[in-house]
PDB file of C-alpha atoms in Angstrom:
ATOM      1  CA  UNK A   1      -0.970   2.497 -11.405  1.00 94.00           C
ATOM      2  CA  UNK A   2      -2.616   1.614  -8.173  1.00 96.00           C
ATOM      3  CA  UNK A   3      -6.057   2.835  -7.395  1.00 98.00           C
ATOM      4  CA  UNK A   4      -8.263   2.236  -4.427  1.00 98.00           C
ATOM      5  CA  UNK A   5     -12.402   2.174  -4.466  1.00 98.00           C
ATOM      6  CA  UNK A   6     -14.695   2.004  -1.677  1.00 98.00           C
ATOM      7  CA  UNK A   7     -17.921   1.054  -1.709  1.00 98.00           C
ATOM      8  CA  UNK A   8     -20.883   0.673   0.685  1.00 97.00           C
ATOM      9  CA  UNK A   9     -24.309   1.863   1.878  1.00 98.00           C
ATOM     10  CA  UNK A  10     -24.831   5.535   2.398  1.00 98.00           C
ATOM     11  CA  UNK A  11     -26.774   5.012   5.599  1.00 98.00           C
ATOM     12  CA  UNK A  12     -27.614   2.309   7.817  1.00 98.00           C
ATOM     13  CA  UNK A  13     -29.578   2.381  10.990  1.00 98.00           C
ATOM     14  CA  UNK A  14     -27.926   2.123  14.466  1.00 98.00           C
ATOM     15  CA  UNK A  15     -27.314  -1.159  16.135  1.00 97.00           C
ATOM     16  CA  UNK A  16     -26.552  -2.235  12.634  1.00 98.00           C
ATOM     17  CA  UNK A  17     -23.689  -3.438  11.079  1.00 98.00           C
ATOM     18  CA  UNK A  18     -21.670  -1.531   8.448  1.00 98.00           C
ATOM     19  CA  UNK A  19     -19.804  -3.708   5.244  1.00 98.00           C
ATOM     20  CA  UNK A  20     -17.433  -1.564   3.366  1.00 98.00           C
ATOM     21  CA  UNK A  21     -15.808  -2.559   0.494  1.00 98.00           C
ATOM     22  CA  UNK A  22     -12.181  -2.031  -0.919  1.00 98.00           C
ATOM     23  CA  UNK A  23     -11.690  -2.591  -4.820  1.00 98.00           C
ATOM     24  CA  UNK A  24      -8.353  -2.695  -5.799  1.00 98.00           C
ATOM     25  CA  UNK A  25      -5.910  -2.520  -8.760  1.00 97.00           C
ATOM     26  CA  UNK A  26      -2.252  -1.940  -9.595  1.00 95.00           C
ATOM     27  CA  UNK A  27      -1.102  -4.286  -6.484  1.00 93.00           C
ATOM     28  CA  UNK A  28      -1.091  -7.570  -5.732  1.00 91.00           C
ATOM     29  CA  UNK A  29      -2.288  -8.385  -1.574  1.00 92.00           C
ATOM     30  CA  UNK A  30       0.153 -11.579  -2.073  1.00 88.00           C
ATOM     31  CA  UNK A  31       3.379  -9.174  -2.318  1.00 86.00           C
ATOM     32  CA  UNK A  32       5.568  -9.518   1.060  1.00 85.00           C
ATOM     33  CA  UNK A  33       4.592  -6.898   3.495  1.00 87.00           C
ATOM     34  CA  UNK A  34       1.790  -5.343   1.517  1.00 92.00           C
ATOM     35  CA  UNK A  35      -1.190  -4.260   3.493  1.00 96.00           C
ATOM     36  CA  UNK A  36      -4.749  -2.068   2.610  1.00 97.00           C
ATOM     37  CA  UNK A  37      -5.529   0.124   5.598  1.00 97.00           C
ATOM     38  CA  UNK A  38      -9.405   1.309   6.662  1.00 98.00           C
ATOM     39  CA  UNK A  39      -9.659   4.992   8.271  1.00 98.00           C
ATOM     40  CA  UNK A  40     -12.384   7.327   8.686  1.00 98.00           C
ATOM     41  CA  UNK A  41     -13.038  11.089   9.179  1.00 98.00           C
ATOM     42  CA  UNK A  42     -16.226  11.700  10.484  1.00 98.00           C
ATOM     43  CA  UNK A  43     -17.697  15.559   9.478  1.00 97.00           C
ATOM     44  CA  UNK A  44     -15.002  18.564  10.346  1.00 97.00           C
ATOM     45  CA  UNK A  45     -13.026  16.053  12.255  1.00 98.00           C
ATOM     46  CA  UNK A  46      -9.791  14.232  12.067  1.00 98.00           C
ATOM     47  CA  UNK A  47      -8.269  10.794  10.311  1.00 98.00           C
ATOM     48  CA  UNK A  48      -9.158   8.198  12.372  1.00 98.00           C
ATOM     49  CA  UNK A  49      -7.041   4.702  12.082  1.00 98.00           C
ATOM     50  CA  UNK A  50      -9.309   1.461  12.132  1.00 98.00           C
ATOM     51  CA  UNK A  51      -7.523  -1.335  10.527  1.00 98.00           C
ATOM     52  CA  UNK A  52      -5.275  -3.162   8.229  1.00 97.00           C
ATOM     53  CA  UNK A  53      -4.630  -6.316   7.295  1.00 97.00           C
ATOM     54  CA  UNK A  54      -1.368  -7.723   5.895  1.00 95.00           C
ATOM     55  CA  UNK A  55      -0.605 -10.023   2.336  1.00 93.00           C
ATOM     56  CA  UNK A  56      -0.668 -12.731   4.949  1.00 93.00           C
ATOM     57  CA  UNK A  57      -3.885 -12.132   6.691  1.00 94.00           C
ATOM     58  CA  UNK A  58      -2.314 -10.865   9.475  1.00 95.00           C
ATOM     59  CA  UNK A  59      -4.449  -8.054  11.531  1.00 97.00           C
ATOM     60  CA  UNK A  60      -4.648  -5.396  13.222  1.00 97.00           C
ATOM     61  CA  UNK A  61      -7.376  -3.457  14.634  1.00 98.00           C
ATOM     62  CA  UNK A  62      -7.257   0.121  16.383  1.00 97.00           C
ATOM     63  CA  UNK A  63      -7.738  -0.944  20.556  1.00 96.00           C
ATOM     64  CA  UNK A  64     -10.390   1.209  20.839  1.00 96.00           C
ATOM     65  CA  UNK A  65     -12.978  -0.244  18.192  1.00 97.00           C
ATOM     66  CA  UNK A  66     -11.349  -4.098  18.379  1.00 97.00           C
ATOM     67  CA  UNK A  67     -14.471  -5.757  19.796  1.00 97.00           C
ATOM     68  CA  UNK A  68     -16.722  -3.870  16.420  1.00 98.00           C
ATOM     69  CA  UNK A  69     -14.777  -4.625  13.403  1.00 98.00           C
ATOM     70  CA  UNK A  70     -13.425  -7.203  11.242  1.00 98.00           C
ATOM     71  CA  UNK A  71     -10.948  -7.346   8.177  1.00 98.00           C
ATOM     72  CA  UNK A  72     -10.616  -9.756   5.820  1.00 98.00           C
ATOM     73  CA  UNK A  73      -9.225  -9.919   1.909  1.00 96.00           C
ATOM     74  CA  UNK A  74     -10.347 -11.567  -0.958  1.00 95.00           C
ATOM     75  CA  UNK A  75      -7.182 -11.795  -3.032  1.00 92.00           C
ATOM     76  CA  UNK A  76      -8.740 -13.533  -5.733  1.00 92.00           C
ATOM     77  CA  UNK A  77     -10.843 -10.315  -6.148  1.00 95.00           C
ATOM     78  CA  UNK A  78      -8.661  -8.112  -5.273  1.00 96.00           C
ATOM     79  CA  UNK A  79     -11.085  -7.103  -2.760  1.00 97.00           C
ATOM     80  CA  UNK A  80     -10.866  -5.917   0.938  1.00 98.00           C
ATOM     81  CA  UNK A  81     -13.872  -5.780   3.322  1.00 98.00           C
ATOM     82  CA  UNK A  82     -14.466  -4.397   6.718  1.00 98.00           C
ATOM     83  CA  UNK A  83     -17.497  -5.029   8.655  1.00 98.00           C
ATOM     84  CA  UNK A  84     -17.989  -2.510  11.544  1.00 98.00           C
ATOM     85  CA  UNK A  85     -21.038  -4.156  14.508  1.00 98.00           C
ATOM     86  CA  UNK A  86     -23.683  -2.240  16.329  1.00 98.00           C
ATOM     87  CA  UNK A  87     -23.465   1.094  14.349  1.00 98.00           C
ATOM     88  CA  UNK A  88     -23.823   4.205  16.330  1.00 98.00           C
ATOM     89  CA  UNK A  89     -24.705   8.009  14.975  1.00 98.00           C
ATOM     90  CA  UNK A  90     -21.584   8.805  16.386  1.00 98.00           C
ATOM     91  CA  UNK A  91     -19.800   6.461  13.608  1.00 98.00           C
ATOM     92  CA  UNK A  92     -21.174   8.966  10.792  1.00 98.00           C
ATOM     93  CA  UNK A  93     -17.929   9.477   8.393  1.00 98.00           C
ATOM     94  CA  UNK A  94     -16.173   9.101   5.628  1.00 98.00           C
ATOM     95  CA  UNK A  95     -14.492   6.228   5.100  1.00 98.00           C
ATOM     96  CA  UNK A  96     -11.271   5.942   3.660  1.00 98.00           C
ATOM     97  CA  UNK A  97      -9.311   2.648   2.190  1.00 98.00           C
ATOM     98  CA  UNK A  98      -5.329   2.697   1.552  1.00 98.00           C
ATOM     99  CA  UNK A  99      -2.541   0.995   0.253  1.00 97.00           C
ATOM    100  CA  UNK A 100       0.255   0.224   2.688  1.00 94.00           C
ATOM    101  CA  UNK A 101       3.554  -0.574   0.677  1.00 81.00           C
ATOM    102  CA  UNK A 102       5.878  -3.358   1.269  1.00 79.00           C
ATOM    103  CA  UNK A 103       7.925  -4.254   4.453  1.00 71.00           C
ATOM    104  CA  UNK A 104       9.992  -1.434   5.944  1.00 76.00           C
ATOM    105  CA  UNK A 105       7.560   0.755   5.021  1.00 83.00           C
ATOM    106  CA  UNK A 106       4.728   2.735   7.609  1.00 90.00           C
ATOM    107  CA  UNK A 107       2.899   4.917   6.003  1.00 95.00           C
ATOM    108  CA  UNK A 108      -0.421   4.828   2.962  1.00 96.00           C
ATOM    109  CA  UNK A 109       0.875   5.940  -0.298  1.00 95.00           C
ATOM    110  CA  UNK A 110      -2.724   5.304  -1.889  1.00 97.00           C
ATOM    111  CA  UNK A 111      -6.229   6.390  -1.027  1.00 98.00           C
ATOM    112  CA  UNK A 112      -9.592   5.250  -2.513  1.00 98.00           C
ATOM    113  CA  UNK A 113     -11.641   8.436  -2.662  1.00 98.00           C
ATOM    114  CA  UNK A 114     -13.721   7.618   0.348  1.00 98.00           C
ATOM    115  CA  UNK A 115     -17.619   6.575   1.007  1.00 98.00           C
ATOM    116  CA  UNK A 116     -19.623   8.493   3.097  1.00 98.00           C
ATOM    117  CA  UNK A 117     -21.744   6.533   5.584  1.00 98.00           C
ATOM    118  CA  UNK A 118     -24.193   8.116   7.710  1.00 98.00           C
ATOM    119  CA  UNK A 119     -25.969   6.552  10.709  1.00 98.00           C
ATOM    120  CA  UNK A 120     -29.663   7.257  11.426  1.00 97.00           C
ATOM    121  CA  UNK A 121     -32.830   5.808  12.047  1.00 96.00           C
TER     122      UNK A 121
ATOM    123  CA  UNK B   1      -3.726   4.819  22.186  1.00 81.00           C
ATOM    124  CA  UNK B   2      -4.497   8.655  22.003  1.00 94.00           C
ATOM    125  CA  UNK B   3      -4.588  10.782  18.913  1.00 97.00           C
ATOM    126  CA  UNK B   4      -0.936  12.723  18.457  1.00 98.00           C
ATOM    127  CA  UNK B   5      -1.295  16.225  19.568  1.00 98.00           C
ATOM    128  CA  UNK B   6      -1.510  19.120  16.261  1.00 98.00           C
ATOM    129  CA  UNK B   7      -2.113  22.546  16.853  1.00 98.00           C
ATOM    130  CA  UNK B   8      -5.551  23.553  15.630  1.00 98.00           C
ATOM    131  CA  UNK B   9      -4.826  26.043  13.210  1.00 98.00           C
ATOM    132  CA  UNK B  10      -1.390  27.659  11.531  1.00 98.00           C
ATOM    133  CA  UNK B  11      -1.760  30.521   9.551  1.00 97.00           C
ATOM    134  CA  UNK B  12       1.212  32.753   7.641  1.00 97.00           C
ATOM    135  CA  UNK B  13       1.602  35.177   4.426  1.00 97.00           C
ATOM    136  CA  UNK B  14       2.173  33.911   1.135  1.00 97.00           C
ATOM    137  CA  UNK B  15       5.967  33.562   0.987  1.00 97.00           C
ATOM    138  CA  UNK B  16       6.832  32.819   4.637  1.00 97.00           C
ATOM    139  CA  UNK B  17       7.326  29.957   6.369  1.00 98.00           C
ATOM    140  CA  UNK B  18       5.298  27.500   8.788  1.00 98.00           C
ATOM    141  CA  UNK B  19       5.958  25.067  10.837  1.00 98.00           C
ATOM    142  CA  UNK B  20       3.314  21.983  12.335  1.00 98.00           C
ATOM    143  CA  UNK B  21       4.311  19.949  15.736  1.00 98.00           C
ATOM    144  CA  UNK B  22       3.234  16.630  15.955  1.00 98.00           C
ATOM    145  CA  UNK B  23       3.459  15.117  19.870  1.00 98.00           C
ATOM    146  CA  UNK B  24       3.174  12.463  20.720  1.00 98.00           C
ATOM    147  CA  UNK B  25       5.004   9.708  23.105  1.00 97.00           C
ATOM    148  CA  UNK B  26       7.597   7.366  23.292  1.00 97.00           C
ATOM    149  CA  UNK B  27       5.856   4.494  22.222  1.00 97.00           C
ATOM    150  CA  UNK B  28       5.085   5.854  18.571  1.00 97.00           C
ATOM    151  CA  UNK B  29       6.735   9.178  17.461  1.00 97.00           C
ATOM    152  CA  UNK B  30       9.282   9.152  19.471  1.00 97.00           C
ATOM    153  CA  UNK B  31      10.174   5.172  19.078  1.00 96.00           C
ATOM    154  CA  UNK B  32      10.021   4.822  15.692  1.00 95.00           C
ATOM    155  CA  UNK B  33      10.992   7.008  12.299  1.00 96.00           C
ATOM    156  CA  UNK B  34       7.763   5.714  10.988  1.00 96.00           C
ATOM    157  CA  UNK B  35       6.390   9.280  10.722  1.00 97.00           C
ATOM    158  CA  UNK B  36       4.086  10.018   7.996  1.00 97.00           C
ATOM    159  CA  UNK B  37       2.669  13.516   6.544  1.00 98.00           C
ATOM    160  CA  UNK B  38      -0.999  13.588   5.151  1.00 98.00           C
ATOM    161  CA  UNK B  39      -2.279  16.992   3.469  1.00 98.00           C
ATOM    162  CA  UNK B  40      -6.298  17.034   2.717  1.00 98.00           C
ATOM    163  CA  UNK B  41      -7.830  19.567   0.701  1.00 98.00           C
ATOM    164  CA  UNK B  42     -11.647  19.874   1.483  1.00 96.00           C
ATOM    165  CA  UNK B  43     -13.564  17.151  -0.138  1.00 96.00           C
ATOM    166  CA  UNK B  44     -10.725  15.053  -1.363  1.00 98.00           C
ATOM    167  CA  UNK B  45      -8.650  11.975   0.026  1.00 98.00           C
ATOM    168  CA  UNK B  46      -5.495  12.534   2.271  1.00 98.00           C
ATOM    169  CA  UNK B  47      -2.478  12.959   0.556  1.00 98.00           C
ATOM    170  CA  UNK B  48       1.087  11.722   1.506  1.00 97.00           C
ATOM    171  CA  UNK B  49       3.779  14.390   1.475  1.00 98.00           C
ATOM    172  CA  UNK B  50       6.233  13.168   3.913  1.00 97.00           C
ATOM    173  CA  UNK B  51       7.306   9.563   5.277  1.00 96.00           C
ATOM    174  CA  UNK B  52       9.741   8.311   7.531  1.00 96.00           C
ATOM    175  CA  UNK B  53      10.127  11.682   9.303  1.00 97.00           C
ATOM    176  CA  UNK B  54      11.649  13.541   6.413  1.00 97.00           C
ATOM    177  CA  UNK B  55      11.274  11.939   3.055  1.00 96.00           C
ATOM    178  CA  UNK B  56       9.225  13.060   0.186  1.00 96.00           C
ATOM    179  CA  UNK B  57       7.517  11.312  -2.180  1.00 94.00           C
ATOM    180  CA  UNK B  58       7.897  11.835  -6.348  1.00 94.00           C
ATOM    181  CA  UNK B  59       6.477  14.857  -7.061  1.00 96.00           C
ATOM    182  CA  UNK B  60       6.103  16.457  -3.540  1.00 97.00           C
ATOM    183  CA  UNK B  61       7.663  19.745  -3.475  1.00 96.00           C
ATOM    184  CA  UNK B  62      10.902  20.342  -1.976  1.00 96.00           C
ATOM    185  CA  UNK B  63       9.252  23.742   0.074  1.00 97.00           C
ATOM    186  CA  UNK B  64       8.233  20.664   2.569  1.00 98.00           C
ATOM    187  CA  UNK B  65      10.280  19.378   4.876  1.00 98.00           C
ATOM    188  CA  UNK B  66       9.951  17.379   8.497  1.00 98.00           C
ATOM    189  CA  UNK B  67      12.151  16.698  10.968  1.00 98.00           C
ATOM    190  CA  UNK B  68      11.760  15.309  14.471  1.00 98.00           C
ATOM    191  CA  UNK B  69      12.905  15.437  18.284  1.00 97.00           C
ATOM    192  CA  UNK B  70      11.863  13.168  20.730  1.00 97.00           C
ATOM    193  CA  UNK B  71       8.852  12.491  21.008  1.00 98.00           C
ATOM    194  CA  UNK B  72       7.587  15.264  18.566  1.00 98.00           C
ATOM    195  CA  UNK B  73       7.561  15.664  14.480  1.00 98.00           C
ATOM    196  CA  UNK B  74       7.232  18.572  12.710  1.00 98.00           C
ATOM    197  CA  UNK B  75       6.688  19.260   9.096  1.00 98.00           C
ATOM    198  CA  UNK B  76       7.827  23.168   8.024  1.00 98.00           C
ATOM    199  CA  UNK B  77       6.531  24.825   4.642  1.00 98.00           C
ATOM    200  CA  UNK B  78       8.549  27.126   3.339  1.00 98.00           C
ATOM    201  CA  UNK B  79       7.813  29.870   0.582  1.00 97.00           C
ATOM    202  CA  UNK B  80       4.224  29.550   1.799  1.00 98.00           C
ATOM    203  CA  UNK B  81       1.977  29.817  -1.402  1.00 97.00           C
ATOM    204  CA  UNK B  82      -1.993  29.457  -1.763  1.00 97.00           C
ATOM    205  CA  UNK B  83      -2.264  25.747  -2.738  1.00 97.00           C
ATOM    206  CA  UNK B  84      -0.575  25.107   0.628  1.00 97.00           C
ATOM    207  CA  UNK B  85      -3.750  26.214   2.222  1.00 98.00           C
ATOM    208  CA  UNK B  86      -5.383  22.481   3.304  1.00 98.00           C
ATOM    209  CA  UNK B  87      -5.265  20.251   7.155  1.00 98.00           C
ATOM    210  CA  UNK B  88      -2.857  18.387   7.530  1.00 98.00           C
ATOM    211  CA  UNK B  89      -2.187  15.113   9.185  1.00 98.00           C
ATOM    212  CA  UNK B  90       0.725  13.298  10.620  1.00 98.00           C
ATOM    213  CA  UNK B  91       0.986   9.899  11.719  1.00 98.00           C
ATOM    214  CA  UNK B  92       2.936   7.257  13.522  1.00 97.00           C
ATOM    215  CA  UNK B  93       3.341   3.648  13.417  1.00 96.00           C
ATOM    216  CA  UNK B  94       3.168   2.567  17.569  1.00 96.00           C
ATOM    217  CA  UNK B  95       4.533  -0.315  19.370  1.00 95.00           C
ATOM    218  CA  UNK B  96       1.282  -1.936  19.621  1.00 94.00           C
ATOM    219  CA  UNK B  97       2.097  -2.974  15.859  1.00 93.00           C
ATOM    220  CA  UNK B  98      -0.978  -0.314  14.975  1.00 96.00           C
ATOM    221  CA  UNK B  99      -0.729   3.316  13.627  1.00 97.00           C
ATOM    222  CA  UNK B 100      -2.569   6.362  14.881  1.00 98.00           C
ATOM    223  CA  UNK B 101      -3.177   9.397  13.265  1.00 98.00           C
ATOM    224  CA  UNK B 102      -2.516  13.327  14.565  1.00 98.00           C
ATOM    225  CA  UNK B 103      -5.529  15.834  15.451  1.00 98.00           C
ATOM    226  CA  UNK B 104      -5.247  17.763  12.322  1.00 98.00           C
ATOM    227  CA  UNK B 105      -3.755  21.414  11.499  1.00 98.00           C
ATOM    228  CA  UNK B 106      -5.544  23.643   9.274  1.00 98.00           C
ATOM    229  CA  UNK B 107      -2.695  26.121   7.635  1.00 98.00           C
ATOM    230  CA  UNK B 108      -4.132  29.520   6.715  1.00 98.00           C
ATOM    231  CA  UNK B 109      -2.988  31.745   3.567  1.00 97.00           C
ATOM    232  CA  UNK B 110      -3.255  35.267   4.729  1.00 95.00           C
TER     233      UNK B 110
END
C-alpha cells in the first residue's frame, strides 16, 4: 500500500525559503524509473507542476520556477524534500507530493494529502 | 511551457453525458500518449481516473472514458451521476522531459 505525507510550516514570511517534506511508504525510490512528484494548487486555482526527481537522482524542475527550487531524496528515509527560495504571497497553496510509477509510465498514481503553506509577513 | 487549455465549467443532468477538451500543443498532448486524468473533490487530493489517453485505473468506473486528436484530449462521462460533480484535471508529459498540468474544469450536476 503506498501512501504519501507532506509536511512543512503553515506560514513563512516572504523572501523566505519554504522546506517541504515527503514521507513515504509502500515504494522503494531505488526501483527503475520510480519518481515522487511536488505540485501545488494555490486557493480556487489549478494543479500546478513543480518537480520530480527520479530513483536515480535525476531532476527536473518546471522552467518557470527552476532558478527557486530544489529536489533531493533521502532513500534511506524514505524521504523527499523540496526547498522553494525567496517566498512570495503569491506562492500561498497547497502543496501536493506524488508517486510517479516505474518507466513507461507518465502520470501520479499516489497523492499525499497536501500541506497548506501560506505566505505573509 | 503554458498550462493546457480546459474549459472553465461543464455542467449536464444526472444521466447524460459530458465531455472535457484538453488543448494543448504538439510538444506535449499532441506528441506523446502520456495523457493523464485527475478528478478533485473540494478539500481532498487529486485523483487519477485516466492515463495514457484512455486507460483506467482499478476501480475507476467504466462511465469514464478519454480519447484524443491532435493536439487535444478529452475525457467524456457518461450516465452523469452526483458523485461526478468535482474539477477535473488533465495532464501531459512534454518534450522538455517535464509535465504540465490543464486549467481545470468544474462539471456541474443539474
Amino acid at each position: 500500500q503506498i501512501t504519501l505525507k507532506e509536511s512543512g510550516p503553515t506560514l513563512v514570511k516572504p523572501t523566505q525559503t519554504l522546506t517541504l517534506t515527503c514521507n513515504f511508504s509502500g515504494f522503494s525510490l531505488n526501483t527503475g524509473g520510480v519518481a515522487v512528484g511536488w505540485i501545488r494548487q494555490p486557493p480556487g486555482k489549478a494543479l500546478e507542476w513543480l518537480a520530480l526527481i527520479y530513483w536515480d537522482a535525476d531532476k527536473r524542475y518546471s522552467p518557470s520556477l527552476k532558478s527557486r527550487l530544489t529536489i533531493t531524496k533521502d532513500t534511506s528515509k524514505n524521504q523527499v524534500v523540496l526547498t522553494m527560495t525567496n517566498m512570495d504571497p503569491v506562492d500561498t497553496a497547497t502543496y501536493y507530493c506524488a508517486h510517479k510509477a516505474e518507466s513507461g509510465y507518465a502520470y501520479f498514481d499516489y497523492w499525499g494529502q497536501g500541506t497548506p503553506v501560506t505566505v505573509s509577513s | 511551457q503554458s498550462a493546457l487549455t480546459q474549459p472553465a465549467s461543464v455542467s449536464g443532468s444526472p444521466g447524460q453525458s459530458i465531455t472535457i477538451s484538453c488543448t494543448g500543443t504538439s510538444s506535449d498532448v499532441g506528441g506523446y500518449n502520456y495523457v493523464s486524468w485527475y478528478q478533485q473533490h473540494p478539500g481532498k487530493a487529486p485523483k487519477l481516473m485516466i492515463y495514457e489517453v484512455s486507460n483506467r485505473p482499478s476501480g475507476v468506473s467504466n462511465r469514464l472514458s478519454g480519447s484524443k486528436s491532435g493536439n487535444t484530449a478529452s475525457l467524456t462521462i457518461s450516465g452523469l451521476q452526483a458523485e461526478d460533480e468535482a474539477d477535473y484535471y488533465c495532464s501531459s508529459y512534454t518534450s522538455s522531459t517535464t509535465y504540465v498540468f490543464g486549467t481545470g474544469t468544474r462539471v456541474t450536476v443539474l
